[in-house]
Amino acid sequence: DRFLTPDRTLILCRSHGALFDKQSGVCVAGPCVGEALRPVPVEVVDGVVRTTTELDVDALASRFW
């Protein structure tokens, strides 16, 4: 719940105050309006969410602001 608004409808960036749609990842308020979160492939293993082996960390890092 630390990453959601109190009504749990949006993702909240506690660093910048941006709000994102949970389904699409589109920023709906804050400094990034109109941009979107980048999806990261994950898998659940024994109840733990982990990044998958297909994750290209170097490519992901090169796309940070």
mmCIF file of C-alpha atoms in Angstrom:
data_model
loop_
_atom_site.group_PDB
_atom_site.id
_atom_site.type_symbol
_atom_site.label_atom_id
_atom_site.label_comp_id
_atom_site.label_asym_id
_atom_site.label_seq_id
_atom_site.Cartn_x
_atom_site.Cartn_y
_atom_site.Cartn_z
ATOM 1 C CA ASP A 1 0.000 0.000 0.000
ATOM 2 C CA ARG A 2 3.019 2.334 0.215
ATOM 3 C CA PHE A 3 2.955 2.788 -3.544
ATOM 4 C CA LEU A 4 -0.762 3.455 -3.974
ATOM 5 C CA THR A 5 -2.985 6.445 -3.296
ATOM 6 C CA PRO A 6 -5.139 6.125 -0.138
ATOM 7 C CA ASP A 7 -8.116 4.975 -2.229
ATOM 8 C CA ARG A 8 -5.806 2.445 -3.977
ATOM 9 C CA THR A 9 -6.822 3.588 -7.469
ATOM 10 C CA LEU A 10 -3.481 5.044 -8.641
ATOM 11 C CA ILE A 11 0.226 4.306 -8.269
ATOM 12 C CA LEU A 12 1.963 7.064 -6.304
ATOM 13 C CA CYS A 13 5.599 8.088 -6.695
ATOM 14 C CA ARG A 14 6.565 9.221 -3.208
ATOM 15 C CA SER A 15 9.706 10.942 -4.535
ATOM 16 C CA HIS A 16 8.077 13.216 -7.118
ATOM 17 C CA GLY A 17 4.359 13.073 -6.269
ATOM 18 C CA ALA A 18 3.448 11.736 -9.708
ATOM 19 C CA LEU A 19 0.321 9.601 -10.105
ATOM 20 C CA PHE A 20 0.043 6.726 -12.573
ATOM 21 C CA ASP A 21 -2.853 4.676 -13.908
ATOM 22 C CA LYS A 22 -2.509 1.137 -12.553
ATOM 23 C CA GLN A 23 -3.475 -0.608 -15.793
ATOM 24 C CA SER A 24 -1.650 1.441 -18.427
ATOM 25 C CA GLY A 25 1.157 3.040 -16.396
ATOM 26 C CA VAL A 26 0.346 6.444 -17.917
ATOM 27 C CA CYS A 27 1.213 9.422 -15.705
ATOM 28 C CA VAL A 28 -1.998 11.339 -14.997
ATOM 29 C CA ALA A 29 -0.628 13.974 -12.577
ATOM 30 C CA GLY A 30 2.738 15.381 -11.577
ATOM 31 C CA PRO A 31 5.931 16.273 -13.440
ATOM 32 C CA CYS A 32 5.579 13.481 -16.030
ATOM 33 C CA VAL A 33 2.012 13.934 -17.313
ATOM 34 C CA GLY A 34 1.526 12.076 -20.574
ATOM 35 C CA GLU A 35 4.587 9.862 -20.156
ATOM 36 C CA ALA A 36 4.323 6.270 -18.907
ATOM 37 C CA LEU A 37 6.063 3.760 -16.698
ATOM 38 C CA ARG A 38 8.074 1.103 -18.520
ATOM 39 C CA PRO A 39 6.849 -2.441 -17.940
ATOM 40 C CA VAL A 40 9.355 -4.861 -16.441
ATOM 41 C CA PRO A 41 8.837 -8.614 -16.891
ATOM 42 C CA VAL A 42 8.299 -10.365 -13.553
ATOM 43 C CA GLU A 43 7.385 -13.790 -12.281
ATOM 44 C CA VAL A 44 6.030 -15.051 -8.967
ATOM 45 C CA VAL A 45 8.095 -17.851 -7.412
ATOM 46 C CA ASP A 46 6.845 -19.320 -4.148
ATOM 47 C CA GLY A 47 4.848 -16.150 -3.468
ATOM 48 C CA VAL A 48 7.813 -13.828 -4.154
ATOM 49 C CA VAL A 49 7.719 -11.388 -7.083
ATOM 50 C CA ARG A 50 11.019 -11.405 -8.999
ATOM 51 C CA THR A 51 12.288 -9.989 -12.254
ATOM 52 C CA THR A 52 12.466 -12.631 -14.951
ATOM 53 C CA THR A 53 15.601 -13.882 -16.630
ATOM 54 C CA GLU A 54 14.547 -12.010 -19.802
ATOM 55 C CA LEU A 55 15.125 -8.654 -18.109
ATOM 56 C CA ASP A 56 17.854 -6.695 -19.905
ATOM 57 C CA VAL A 57 19.178 -4.528 -17.072
ATOM 58 C CA ASP A 58 21.559 -2.588 -19.328
ATOM 59 C CA ALA A 59 18.774 -1.649 -21.763
ATOM 60 C CA LEU A 60 16.485 -0.662 -18.901
ATOM 61 C CA ALA A 61 19.178 1.522 -17.271
ATOM 62 C CA SER A 62 19.917 3.296 -20.547
ATOM 63 C CA ARG A 63 16.308 4.492 -20.708
ATOM 64 C CA PHE A 64 16.258 6.228 -17.306
ATOM 65 C CA TRP A 65 15.866 10.006 -17.363
#
